């Protein structure tokens, strides 16, 4: 059964490859002379779950909803051909965990094998383990898509983009469009928006910028659900995200002078929006170095504030609002003011974290 326009077995092969298992193959009835990992191919496994199972020989993986075994990692002493064949047959037949064929295997649910707090995606969530057939395919893809989403991010990415991005990711997967191709398209739009802002073409520039931010959501989700992310692609994507926003704001300030709406103190505003962006990033790096966690995942309030902090998407929202009312200059002044507030807020949070650490180790609210 296809998922994301590929056979479910191919998705499983990619998950196994990420777990360090390069010699995956369909079961032929012959046991290997080493630990043997058996998985039902009619299920979709969270990649982290496959990795967790691959570290636990002697484990029987069971579905969380009904306890039905769907995978087993046989230790050396269980890779006898007859024993392995019995386990494989019991898995395919859907027998319960108490079946004699599973003797010697320790039943485990997904939450037993994986840390529920995902630092990379800044969220706490159960790893998915989903039955895949014609009736569940759409639900499986939606569940996988949700699992690929960051838990702490801005309001637009979190609440506006998911539904349309899901459809575009499905389309990209069907057409064979790669995440890096999507990222390259977003890079082109970075320069298009930059040029349009610099010429005072506010609405076309905002359109290009918003499409770019949308594609920035699509590329990462496409990479995660199809298990095609690479270190190079990750650097490519994050480098674009990190570098371009303050140059957009400088181009906006220049564009105001081009259309006869110059700011009273353009250099000062430029220093605030550019320097403030850099300062925020440095503050986040300092917090991470001092407390070994990202500043926006310490407390629930910090995660809420990340929805609106003066980063690219919230700033674009501010600029869009004022531009629709014919005052793009006020929009930039509002962005500058919000940037100053964001920097001060992060200074306060960093000091509060230092005081809190005196009373004991800091932990993210998502880990509790």
PDB file of N, CA, C and O in Angstrom, residues 156 206 210 249 252 308-325 327-339:
ATOM      1  N   UNK A 156       1.896  31.644  12.571  1.00  0.00           N
ATOM      2  CA  UNK A 156       1.514  31.359  11.185  1.00  0.00           C
ATOM      3  C   UNK A 156       1.876  29.921  10.823  1.00  0.00           C
ATOM      4  O   UNK A 156       1.058  29.166  10.276  1.00  0.00           O
ATOM      5  N   UNK A 206       5.233  41.346  -0.541  1.00  0.00           N
ATOM      6  CA  UNK A 206       4.663  40.563   0.561  1.00  0.00           C
ATOM      7  C   UNK A 206       4.154  39.213   0.065  1.00  0.00           C
ATOM      8  O   UNK A 206       4.286  38.194   0.749  1.00  0.00           O
ATOM      9  N   UNK A 210       5.478  35.802   1.604  1.00  0.00           N
ATOM     10  CA  UNK A 210       4.600  34.812   2.251  1.00  0.00           C
ATOM     11  C   UNK A 210       4.686  33.457   1.569  1.00  0.00           C
ATOM     12  O   UNK A 210       4.669  32.418   2.238  1.00  0.00           O
ATOM     13  N   UNK A 249      14.194  43.578   5.894  1.00  0.00           N
ATOM     14  CA  UNK A 249      13.769  44.790   6.603  1.00  0.00           C
ATOM     15  C   UNK A 249      14.576  45.998   6.129  1.00  0.00           C
ATOM     16  O   UNK A 249      14.013  47.099   5.991  1.00  0.00           O
ATOM     17  N   UNK A 252      13.147  47.047   2.885  1.00  0.00           N
ATOM     18  CA  UNK A 252      11.863  47.737   3.114  1.00  0.00           C
ATOM     19  C   UNK A 252      12.118  49.211   3.444  1.00  0.00           C
ATOM     20  O   UNK A 252      11.441  50.096   2.916  1.00  0.00           O
ATOM     21  N   UNK A 308       4.822  34.781  18.704  1.00  0.00           N
ATOM     22  CA  UNK A 308       4.701  36.174  18.248  1.00  0.00           C
ATOM     23  C   UNK A 308       6.003  36.946  18.285  1.00  0.00           C
ATOM     24  O   UNK A 308       6.020  38.132  17.932  1.00  0.00           O
ATOM     25  N   UNK A 309       7.097  36.313  18.691  1.00  0.00           N
ATOM     26  CA  UNK A 309       8.358  37.040  18.833  1.00  0.00           C
ATOM     27  C   UNK A 309       8.765  37.667  17.501  1.00  0.00           C
ATOM     28  O   UNK A 309       8.377  37.204  16.418  1.00  0.00           O
ATOM     29  N   UNK A 310       9.569  38.729  17.574  1.00  0.00           N
ATOM     30  CA  UNK A 310       9.933  39.508  16.383  1.00  0.00           C
ATOM     31  C   UNK A 310      10.882  38.735  15.485  1.00  0.00           C
ATOM     32  O   UNK A 310      12.063  39.073  15.351  1.00  0.00           O
ATOM     33  N   UNK A 311      10.353  37.718  14.868  1.00  0.00           N
ATOM     34  CA  UNK A 311      11.087  36.964  13.862  1.00  0.00           C
ATOM     35  C   UNK A 311      10.360  37.155  12.531  1.00  0.00           C
ATOM     36  O   UNK A 311       9.392  37.924  12.436  1.00  0.00           O
ATOM     37  N   UNK A 312      10.775  36.452  11.522  1.00  0.00           N
ATOM     38  CA  UNK A 312      10.307  36.718  10.157  1.00  0.00           C
ATOM     39  C   UNK A 312       8.781  36.738  10.001  1.00  0.00           C
ATOM     40  O   UNK A 312       8.199  37.736   9.550  1.00  0.00           O
ATOM     41  N   UNK A 313       8.103  35.656  10.348  1.00  0.00           N
ATOM     42  CA  UNK A 313       6.670  35.577  10.079  1.00  0.00           C
ATOM     43  C   UNK A 313       5.849  36.585  10.887  1.00  0.00           C
ATOM     44  O   UNK A 313       4.979  37.259  10.319  1.00  0.00           O
ATOM     45  N   UNK A 314       6.063  36.718  12.203  1.00  0.00           N
ATOM     46  CA  UNK A 314       5.333  37.766  12.921  1.00  0.00           C
ATOM     47  C   UNK A 314       5.616  39.168  12.385  1.00  0.00           C
ATOM     48  O   UNK A 314       4.699  40.001  12.311  1.00  0.00           O
ATOM     49  N   UNK A 315       6.860  39.431  12.004  1.00  0.00           N
ATOM     50  CA  UNK A 315       7.176  40.746  11.427  1.00  0.00           C
ATOM     51  C   UNK A 315       6.459  40.961  10.101  1.00  0.00           C
ATOM     52  O   UNK A 315       5.964  42.061   9.820  1.00  0.00           O
ATOM     53  N   UNK A 316       6.400  39.929   9.283  1.00  0.00           N
ATOM     54  CA  UNK A 316       5.663  40.039   8.021  1.00  0.00           C
ATOM     55  C   UNK A 316       4.185  40.302   8.278  1.00  0.00           C
ATOM     56  O   UNK A 316       3.533  41.045   7.519  1.00  0.00           O
ATOM     57  N   UNK A 317       3.655  39.710   9.325  1.00  0.00           N
ATOM     58  CA  UNK A 317       2.253  39.936   9.676  1.00  0.00           C
ATOM     59  C   UNK A 317       2.028  41.405  10.035  1.00  0.00           C
ATOM     60  O   UNK A 317       1.042  42.027   9.604  1.00  0.00           O
ATOM     61  N   UNK A 318       2.949  41.966  10.812  1.00  0.00           N
ATOM     62  CA  UNK A 318       2.859  43.384  11.170  1.00  0.00           C
ATOM     63  C   UNK A 318       2.936  44.259   9.925  1.00  0.00           C
ATOM     64  O   UNK A 318       2.120  45.179   9.722  1.00  0.00           O
ATOM     65  N   UNK A 319       3.906  43.989   9.059  1.00  0.00           N
ATOM     66  CA  UNK A 319       4.070  44.792   7.844  1.00  0.00           C
ATOM     67  C   UNK A 319       2.865  44.659   6.921  1.00  0.00           C
ATOM     68  O   UNK A 319       2.432  45.646   6.309  1.00  0.00           O
ATOM     69  N   UNK A 320       2.319  43.470   6.820  1.00  0.00           N
ATOM     70  CA  UNK A 320       1.144  43.257   5.966  1.00  0.00           C
ATOM     71  C   UNK A 320      -0.042  44.069   6.476  1.00  0.00           C
ATOM     72  O   UNK A 320      -0.780  44.698   5.693  1.00  0.00           O
ATOM     73  N   UNK A 321      -0.248  44.054   7.787  1.00  0.00           N
ATOM     74  CA  UNK A 321      -1.380  44.776   8.381  1.00  0.00           C
ATOM     75  C   UNK A 321      -1.292  46.265   8.074  1.00  0.00           C
ATOM     76  O   UNK A 321      -2.255  46.877   7.589  1.00  0.00           O
ATOM     77  N   UNK A 322      -0.152  46.880   8.344  1.00  0.00           N
ATOM     78  CA  UNK A 322      -0.022  48.321   8.124  1.00  0.00           C
ATOM     79  C   UNK A 322      -0.037  48.671   6.631  1.00  0.00           C
ATOM     80  O   UNK A 322      -0.552  49.727   6.252  1.00  0.00           O
ATOM     81  N   UNK A 323       0.514  47.789   5.802  1.00  0.00           N
ATOM     82  CA  UNK A 323       0.525  48.060   4.360  1.00  0.00           C
ATOM     83  C   UNK A 323      -0.878  48.057   3.789  1.00  0.00           C
ATOM     84  O   UNK A 323      -1.216  48.874   2.919  1.00  0.00           O
ATOM     85  N   UNK A 324      -1.718  47.156   4.270  1.00  0.00           N
ATOM     86  CA  UNK A 324      -3.111  47.114   3.800  1.00  0.00           C
ATOM     87  C   UNK A 324      -3.852  48.399   4.132  1.00  0.00           C
ATOM     88  O   UNK A 324      -4.834  48.749   3.463  1.00  0.00           O
ATOM     89  N   UNK A 325      -3.396  49.119   5.153  1.00  0.00           N
ATOM     90  CA  UNK A 325      -3.990  50.401   5.507  1.00  0.00           C
ATOM     91  C   UNK A 325      -3.194  51.581   4.943  1.00  0.00           C
ATOM     92  O   UNK A 325      -3.380  52.731   5.358  1.00  0.00           O
ATOM     93  N   UNK A 327       0.050  52.309   5.159  1.00  0.00           N
ATOM     94  CA  UNK A 327       1.142  52.888   5.941  1.00  0.00           C
ATOM     95  C   UNK A 327       2.263  51.877   6.149  1.00  0.00           C
ATOM     96  O   UNK A 327       2.531  51.422   7.261  1.00  0.00           O
ATOM     97  N   UNK A 328       2.975  51.553   5.074  1.00  0.00           N
ATOM     98  CA  UNK A 328       4.121  50.641   5.225  1.00  0.00           C
ATOM     99  C   UNK A 328       5.216  51.222   6.106  1.00  0.00           C
ATOM    100  O   UNK A 328       5.999  50.487   6.696  1.00  0.00           O
ATOM    101  N   UNK A 329       5.280  52.571   6.206  1.00  0.00           N
ATOM    102  CA  UNK A 329       6.275  53.193   7.074  1.00  0.00           C
ATOM    103  C   UNK A 329       5.963  52.929   8.544  1.00  0.00           C
ATOM    104  O   UNK A 329       6.854  52.610   9.341  1.00  0.00           O
ATOM    105  N   UNK A 330       4.695  53.029   8.924  1.00  0.00           N
ATOM    106  CA  UNK A 330       4.310  52.704  10.289  1.00  0.00           C
ATOM    107  C   UNK A 330       4.583  51.225  10.597  1.00  0.00           C
ATOM    108  O   UNK A 330       4.929  50.866  11.719  1.00  0.00           O
ATOM    109  N   UNK A 331       4.397  50.405   9.577  1.00  0.00           N
ATOM    110  CA  UNK A 331       4.666  48.977   9.764  1.00  0.00           C
ATOM    111  C   UNK A 331       6.104  48.727  10.168  1.00  0.00           C
ATOM    112  O   UNK A 331       6.389  47.936  11.069  1.00  0.00           O
ATOM    113  N   UNK A 332       7.032  49.406   9.497  1.00  0.00           N
ATOM    114  CA  UNK A 332       8.450  49.212   9.842  1.00  0.00           C
ATOM    115  C   UNK A 332       8.768  49.771  11.217  1.00  0.00           C
ATOM    116  O   UNK A 332       9.567  49.185  11.972  1.00  0.00           O
ATOM    117  N   UNK A 333       8.153  50.890  11.587  1.00  0.00           N
ATOM    118  CA  UNK A 333       8.351  51.431  12.930  1.00  0.00           C
ATOM    119  C   UNK A 333       7.819  50.456  13.986  1.00  0.00           C
ATOM    120  O   UNK A 333       8.430  50.284  15.053  1.00  0.00           O
ATOM    121  N   UNK A 334       6.701  49.811  13.680  1.00  0.00           N
ATOM    122  CA  UNK A 334       6.141  48.821  14.606  1.00  0.00           C
ATOM    123  C   UNK A 334       7.058  47.618  14.734  1.00  0.00           C
ATOM    124  O   UNK A 334       7.239  47.073  15.827  1.00  0.00           O
ATOM    125  N   UNK A 335       7.644  47.194  13.623  1.00  0.00           N
ATOM    126  CA  UNK A 335       8.600  46.075  13.657  1.00  0.00           C
ATOM    127  C   UNK A 335       9.805  46.445  14.513  1.00  0.00           C
ATOM    128  O   UNK A 335      10.286  45.631  15.314  1.00  0.00           O
ATOM    129  N   UNK A 336      10.287  47.663  14.361  1.00  0.00           N
ATOM    130  CA  UNK A 336      11.435  48.109  15.160  1.00  0.00           C
ATOM    131  C   UNK A 336      11.096  48.101  16.651  1.00  0.00           C
ATOM    132  O   UNK A 336      11.892  47.631  17.479  1.00  0.00           O
ATOM    133  N   UNK A 337       9.921  48.610  16.997  1.00  0.00           N
ATOM    134  CA  UNK A 337       9.514  48.643  18.405  1.00  0.00           C
ATOM    135  C   UNK A 337       9.354  47.235  18.964  1.00  0.00           C
ATOM    136  O   UNK A 337       9.774  46.940  20.090  1.00  0.00           O
ATOM    137  N   UNK A 338       8.759  46.345  18.173  1.00  0.00           N
ATOM    138  CA  UNK A 338       8.548  44.968  18.621  1.00  0.00           C
ATOM    139  C   UNK A 338       9.886  44.237  18.760  1.00  0.00           C
ATOM    140  O   UNK A 338      10.056  43.393  19.646  1.00  0.00           O
ATOM    141  N   UNK A 339      10.843  44.573  17.918  1.00  0.00           N
ATOM    142  CA  UNK A 339      12.177  43.969  18.012  1.00  0.00           C
ATOM    143  C   UNK A 339      12.852  44.367  19.318  1.00  0.00           C
ATOM    144  O   UNK A 339      13.460  43.531  19.999  1.00  0.00           O
TER     145      UNK A 339
END
